[in-house]
XYZ file of C-alpha atoms in Angstrom:
402
model
C 11.308 3.813 -8.469
C 12.150 1.294 -5.816
C 14.421 -1.688 -6.143
C 12.921 -5.031 -5.333
C 14.087 -6.758 -2.199
C 15.164 -10.402 -2.128
C 12.777 -12.181 0.187
C 12.164 -15.617 1.618
C 9.362 -17.731 0.193
C 5.966 -17.826 1.884
C 3.487 -20.675 1.871
C -0.038 -20.460 3.238
C 0.159 -21.352 6.909
C -1.992 -21.806 9.946
C -3.540 -18.943 11.867
C -2.520 -18.535 15.492
C -4.466 -16.580 18.101
C -4.160 -15.658 21.743
C -7.319 -16.377 23.678
C -8.599 -17.889 26.858
C -11.267 -17.554 29.491
C -10.541 -14.635 31.782
C -7.392 -13.633 29.921
C -6.958 -9.851 29.640
C -4.412 -9.103 26.890
C -2.002 -6.258 27.516
C -0.703 -3.631 25.146
C 1.586 -5.182 22.535
C 0.306 -8.729 22.987
C 0.019 -10.603 19.691
C -3.636 -11.494 19.215
C -3.387 -13.189 15.837
C -0.944 -13.973 13.024
C -1.333 -15.596 9.644
C 0.605 -16.299 6.449
C -1.398 -15.864 3.253
C -0.948 -16.524 -0.433
C 0.511 -19.046 -2.849
C 4.104 -19.188 -4.048
C 5.380 -20.871 -7.230
C 7.655 -23.885 -6.952
C 11.314 -22.924 -6.609
C 13.355 -20.296 -4.754
C 11.567 -16.956 -4.461
C 13.669 -14.219 -6.076
C 11.495 -11.127 -5.705
C 8.087 -9.810 -4.655
C 6.036 -6.845 -5.872
C 3.126 -5.595 -3.748
C 0.249 -3.121 -3.943
C -2.453 -2.247 -1.418
C -5.634 -1.002 -3.115
C -8.704 -0.702 -0.907
C -9.195 -3.641 1.388
C -6.698 -5.913 -0.382
C -3.016 -6.762 -0.498
C -1.862 -7.667 -4.010
C 1.307 -9.747 -3.810
C 3.184 -10.919 -6.910
C 5.697 -13.660 -6.023
C 8.303 -14.755 -8.576
C 10.328 -17.955 -8.537
C 12.640 -19.366 -11.143
C 15.854 -21.176 -11.777
C 16.956 -24.796 -11.736
C 14.401 -25.910 -9.156
C 11.312 -24.407 -10.691
C 9.558 -22.731 -13.582
C 10.170 -19.064 -14.362
C 6.767 -17.802 -13.250
C 4.952 -15.394 -10.948
C 1.887 -16.008 -8.788
C -0.222 -12.902 -8.150
C -2.235 -13.257 -4.918
C -5.282 -11.186 -3.929
C -5.438 -11.233 -0.121
C -8.102 -9.634 2.079
C -7.207 -7.579 5.140
C -8.462 -10.488 7.215
C -5.414 -12.395 5.928
C -7.463 -14.743 3.732
C -6.443 -15.518 0.171
C -9.264 -14.529 -2.199
C -7.863 -15.756 -5.512
C -4.647 -15.928 -7.510
C -3.324 -15.671 -11.047
C -0.137 -16.995 -12.654
C 1.938 -15.536 -15.476
C 5.319 -16.328 -17.031
C 8.405 -14.423 -15.929
C 8.637 -11.629 -13.370
C 6.145 -8.875 -12.575
C 7.401 -5.335 -13.089
C 4.274 -3.947 -11.444
C 0.804 -4.916 -10.235
C -2.486 -3.098 -9.663
C -6.077 -4.025 -8.875
C -9.525 -2.510 -8.699
C -10.846 -1.498 -5.298
C -13.125 -4.542 -5.096
C -10.209 -6.883 -5.833
C -12.034 -8.459 -8.790
C -9.644 -7.363 -11.546
C -5.852 -7.564 -11.404
C -3.334 -6.111 -13.862
C 0.241 -7.436 -13.954
C 3.038 -6.040 -16.132
C 5.576 -8.729 -16.997
C 9.283 -8.196 -17.586
C 8.621 -8.930 -21.266
C 6.472 -5.798 -21.419
C 3.165 -7.630 -21.557
C 0.244 -6.285 -19.514
C -1.972 -9.181 -18.420
C -5.396 -8.760 -16.851
C -7.257 -11.458 -14.934
C -10.512 -11.834 -13.017
C -11.484 -14.442 -10.414
C -12.973 -17.719 -11.553
C -16.730 -17.254 -11.821
C -17.217 -20.705 -10.280
C -15.501 -19.882 -6.988
C -17.482 -20.369 -3.786
C -17.137 -19.203 -0.168
C -15.121 -19.359 1.965
C -11.989 -18.465 -0.040
C -9.653 -21.346 -0.836
C -6.086 -21.638 -2.096
C -7.056 -23.225 -5.385
C -9.232 -20.321 -6.591
C -7.382 -19.236 -9.690
C -7.991 -16.265 -11.923
C -9.233 -16.336 -15.498
C -7.249 -14.291 -18.055
C -9.384 -11.479 -19.460
C -6.999 -9.877 -21.974
C -3.366 -8.995 -22.545
C -1.347 -6.571 -24.658
C 2.347 -6.035 -25.315
C 3.468 -2.492 -24.497
C 6.203 -1.373 -26.884
C 6.903 1.394 -29.390
C 4.338 0.036 -31.825
C 1.459 0.036 -29.325
C 2.580 3.062 -27.272
C 2.677 5.504 -30.196
C 6.476 5.631 -30.183
C 6.891 5.701 -26.413
C 8.459 2.930 -24.322
C 8.252 1.520 -20.839
C 10.661 3.177 -18.379
C 14.085 1.676 -17.728
C 13.729 -1.091 -20.284
C 17.392 -2.039 -19.916
C 16.747 -2.807 -16.234
C 13.402 -4.520 -16.727
C 14.162 -7.230 -14.210
C 15.224 -4.716 -11.548
C 12.743 -1.827 -11.592
C 9.105 -1.625 -10.522
C 6.873 0.305 -12.944
C 4.001 2.379 -11.475
C 0.584 0.953 -12.427
C -2.933 1.903 -11.321
C -6.434 0.636 -12.063
C -9.966 1.939 -12.332
C -13.219 0.360 -13.503
C -12.350 1.073 -17.156
C -8.895 -0.510 -17.259
C -5.277 0.121 -16.333
C -2.809 3.016 -16.382
C 0.913 2.370 -16.836
C 3.853 4.754 -16.470
C 5.774 5.072 -19.731
C 8.814 7.125 -20.639
C 7.827 10.686 -19.676
C 4.103 10.001 -19.457
C 1.147 7.656 -18.925
C -0.578 5.057 -21.094
C -4.200 4.002 -20.630
C -5.075 0.408 -21.563
C -8.642 -0.704 -22.211
C -9.753 -4.244 -23.100
C -6.452 -5.327 -24.560
C -5.458 -2.191 -26.473
C -3.780 1.123 -25.694
C -6.442 3.849 -25.640
C -4.098 6.840 -25.348
C -0.668 8.034 -24.257
C -0.164 11.470 -22.669
C 3.075 13.219 -21.776
C 3.792 14.836 -18.442
C 4.765 18.493 -18.271
C 8.439 18.760 -19.150
C 8.591 15.023 -19.834
C 9.099 14.267 -16.138
C 9.141 10.611 -15.126
C 6.116 9.325 -13.255
C 7.092 8.073 -9.797
C 3.620 6.923 -8.671
C 0.148 6.324 -10.085
C -3.008 6.345 -7.952
C -6.245 4.856 -9.291
C -9.834 4.481 -8.098
C -9.285 5.616 -4.515
C -7.662 8.892 -5.624
C -10.385 10.223 -7.938
C -13.855 11.275 -6.731
C -15.890 9.316 -9.297
C -13.626 6.266 -9.296
C -12.434 6.808 -12.868
C -9.180 8.287 -14.073
C -5.769 8.417 -12.453
C -3.522 10.688 -10.403
C 0.088 10.878 -11.571
C 2.958 11.964 -9.322
C 6.360 13.176 -10.535
C 9.309 14.791 -8.753
C 7.523 18.173 -8.818
C 3.890 17.639 -9.873
C 0.614 16.055 -8.794
C -1.712 15.735 -11.815
C -5.250 14.356 -12.052
C -6.013 12.840 -15.469
C -9.528 12.063 -16.726
C -10.446 8.688 -18.304
C -10.132 10.234 -21.779
C -6.591 11.490 -21.120
C -7.568 15.113 -20.524
C -6.053 16.965 -17.582
C -8.501 17.636 -14.772
C -6.102 19.684 -12.680
C -2.432 19.945 -11.774
C -0.451 21.189 -8.791
C 3.037 22.234 -9.873
C 6.212 23.185 -8.050
C 5.713 20.629 -5.288
C 9.094 19.373 -4.143
C 9.370 15.547 -4.032
C 5.667 14.897 -3.364
C 4.444 11.677 -1.825
C 0.679 11.267 -1.962
C -1.859 9.349 0.122
C -5.526 9.326 -0.985
C -8.325 9.124 1.582
C -11.982 9.911 0.996
C -12.340 12.978 -1.223
C -8.882 14.341 -0.420
C -5.282 13.749 -1.385
C -2.717 14.271 1.366
C 0.630 15.348 -0.028
C 3.920 15.259 1.867
C 6.634 17.419 0.341
C 9.809 19.148 1.442
C 7.619 22.143 2.323
C 5.224 20.324 4.637
C 1.858 18.565 4.526
C -0.868 19.652 2.081
C -4.499 18.557 1.714
C -5.926 18.766 -1.815
C -9.521 18.423 -2.935
C -9.398 15.289 -5.106
C -11.994 16.682 -7.504
C -10.564 20.150 -8.128
C -6.969 20.092 -6.856
C -7.730 23.072 -4.615
C -5.520 23.386 -1.531
C -7.728 22.941 1.536
C -5.040 23.373 4.193
C -1.312 23.208 4.767
C 0.822 22.286 7.763
C 4.427 23.431 7.840
C 7.048 20.797 8.646
C 10.800 21.275 8.917
C 11.939 18.285 6.898
C 10.817 15.863 4.208
C 9.595 12.431 5.198
C 7.573 9.409 4.111
C 4.055 9.598 2.729
C 1.452 10.497 5.356
C -0.911 7.870 6.712
C -4.627 8.375 7.305
C -6.546 6.510 9.999
C -10.147 7.249 11.000
C -9.985 10.915 10.007
C -6.508 11.500 11.424
C -3.497 12.284 9.250
C -0.069 11.374 10.606
C 3.220 12.766 9.317
C 6.667 11.804 10.592
C 9.212 14.605 10.965
C 12.740 13.895 12.220
C 11.441 11.059 14.394
C 8.480 13.016 15.788
C 4.895 12.264 14.784
C 2.404 15.034 14.005
C -1.290 14.082 13.947
C -3.819 16.498 12.440
C -7.518 16.452 11.614
C -8.087 15.299 8.037
C -10.867 17.834 7.369
C -9.477 20.992 8.969
C -5.748 20.344 9.332
C -5.999 21.365 12.986
C -3.372 19.724 15.246
C -4.741 16.833 17.305
C -1.651 15.578 19.089
C 2.083 15.112 18.749
C 4.571 12.483 19.891
C 7.951 14.122 20.242
C 9.515 10.838 21.388
C 8.725 9.582 17.908
C 9.111 6.087 16.584
C 12.022 4.887 14.461
C 9.704 2.917 12.225
C 9.170 2.161 8.583
C 5.917 3.473 7.103
C 3.070 2.998 7.548
C 2.533 4.570 10.976
C -0.993 3.946 12.312
C -2.539 6.328 14.858
C -5.562 6.444 17.140
C -6.721 9.109 19.591
C -3.503 9.099 21.641
C -1.033 6.484 20.383
C 0.999 5.772 17.242
C 1.987 2.291 16.077
C 4.721 1.195 13.689
C 7.272 -1.465 12.804
C 10.870 -0.752 13.892
C 13.086 -3.353 12.212
C 11.788 -6.595 13.792
C 9.746 -4.946 16.541
C 6.222 -3.571 16.731
C 6.181 -0.418 18.840
C 3.598 1.974 20.288
C 4.333 5.602 21.221
C 2.072 7.786 23.350
C 1.046 11.396 22.730
C 3.009 14.099 24.568
C -0.104 15.497 26.286
C -2.222 12.385 26.508
C -3.986 12.724 23.180
C -7.053 14.398 21.721
C -9.017 16.636 24.037
C -6.312 16.687 26.735
C -5.277 20.268 27.569
C -2.935 19.341 30.406
C 0.801 18.886 30.571
C 2.671 15.836 29.351
C 0.733 12.812 30.523
C 1.598 9.305 31.594
C 1.075 8.146 28.030
C 4.025 10.063 26.562
C 7.010 8.157 25.188
C 7.255 4.513 24.202
C 4.298 2.596 25.591
C 5.266 -0.905 24.523
C 7.597 -2.811 22.180
C 7.084 -6.345 20.887
C 9.710 -8.542 19.199
C 8.131 -10.065 16.089
C 11.019 -12.318 15.045
C 9.005 -15.448 15.820
C 5.729 -14.069 14.464
C 6.161 -12.407 11.055
C 8.794 -11.376 8.530
C 9.250 -8.893 5.711
C 8.649 -5.208 5.063
C 5.393 -3.602 6.276
C 3.199 -2.422 3.407
C -0.108 -1.610 5.141
C -1.426 -0.927 8.634
C -4.873 -0.235 10.087
C -6.947 -0.252 13.276
C -9.121 -3.325 13.808
C -11.239 -2.974 16.920
C -9.002 -3.061 19.990
C -6.037 -4.196 17.886
C -3.663 -2.660 15.354
C -2.908 -4.785 12.294
C 0.036 -4.822 9.893
C 0.473 -6.610 6.557
C 3.934 -7.421 5.167
C 5.218 -7.999 1.656
C 5.988 -11.624 2.564
C 2.269 -12.336 3.052
C 2.599 -12.181 6.845
C -0.142 -10.514 8.895
C -0.119 -9.651 12.597
C -2.715 -8.191 14.959
C -1.508 -6.657 18.257
C -3.436 -5.462 21.279
C -3.344 -1.654 21.431
C -3.974 -1.229 25.167
C -4.539 -3.295 28.272
C -7.946 -4.943 27.992
C -10.532 -4.430 30.713
C -10.921 -7.701 32.644
C -14.484 -6.745 33.471
C -15.416 -6.977 29.800
C -14.078 -10.504 29.310
């Protein structure tokens, strides 16, 4: 489980764009930035984020002498627009949301799971004042968890607890297992094999029918049905990190990259890698895995190699890829790296595109840790845990098309 980072406060700000008649943006040019979301009054002490589907869920806590001890949970679209928000007392230990962004679950430091939905009276376009309506809440303790407890209770203010959501409710990691919560009550608690701690939970986008949950431990990937029964399990996977996409789960482990059928758990293909690394990223049918600074890009269906960038990028995940370039955030810079041989379909030697293509200092544009990245037309976009968004030109634009 990851420690929270102390972050600066973010207030909804203006959107800036780069445009103009006849202007042909070059690779790395910032096309648009925005700051999204509400923050409570007072100094921000920590932020918890999740990125289900097309949304960034950002829980911002503030407390102390200058403000109330409360958290604002923001639901932000990938266009950088705030959809709605919900407030609860104290800090969030974890947040999750349904794929459509219309139901949010927040676990407070007091062990209370609160669920909210957007105000039914909201109208378009989205506005800051759209607040959520509480749907139900339940305290998770020994009495409601059939003798189990939340993990790391003594460090409740420091640790993030894995949570996931589906259409039926929420799933919360408990000591050595998972609890399912439905309409304000605990439906069941199941233990993991060997009592291993759950390091990640994946909801709707990781199961083929949109119901159930995938649990990840230090050595297992397990798919659990809505009734608590085990659908399938893959054991003896060393330090797995899982990324769902379509009807597959892409697993990075110390042994390499594995594609699993999300419905059956069957191994569809494997790619050997020499070292462990961050969770893979999936962009438009391409799976990217970072290995010792190099980037391997393979086809999501077959596992066949598409291209490789040996120059690599010293970037935090996520790394976003297209047909011949990879994009990431390296400290305060956005950077693009070209494929060694020019990209997909190029059978020649190392092309002009190899190595670092461009680097852009983002100090004056955005701040925070990147939590999501995607391709958006001719741009690559990144969202940060501070609520910052940035869109950068991928390649030199054709003046003839302006």
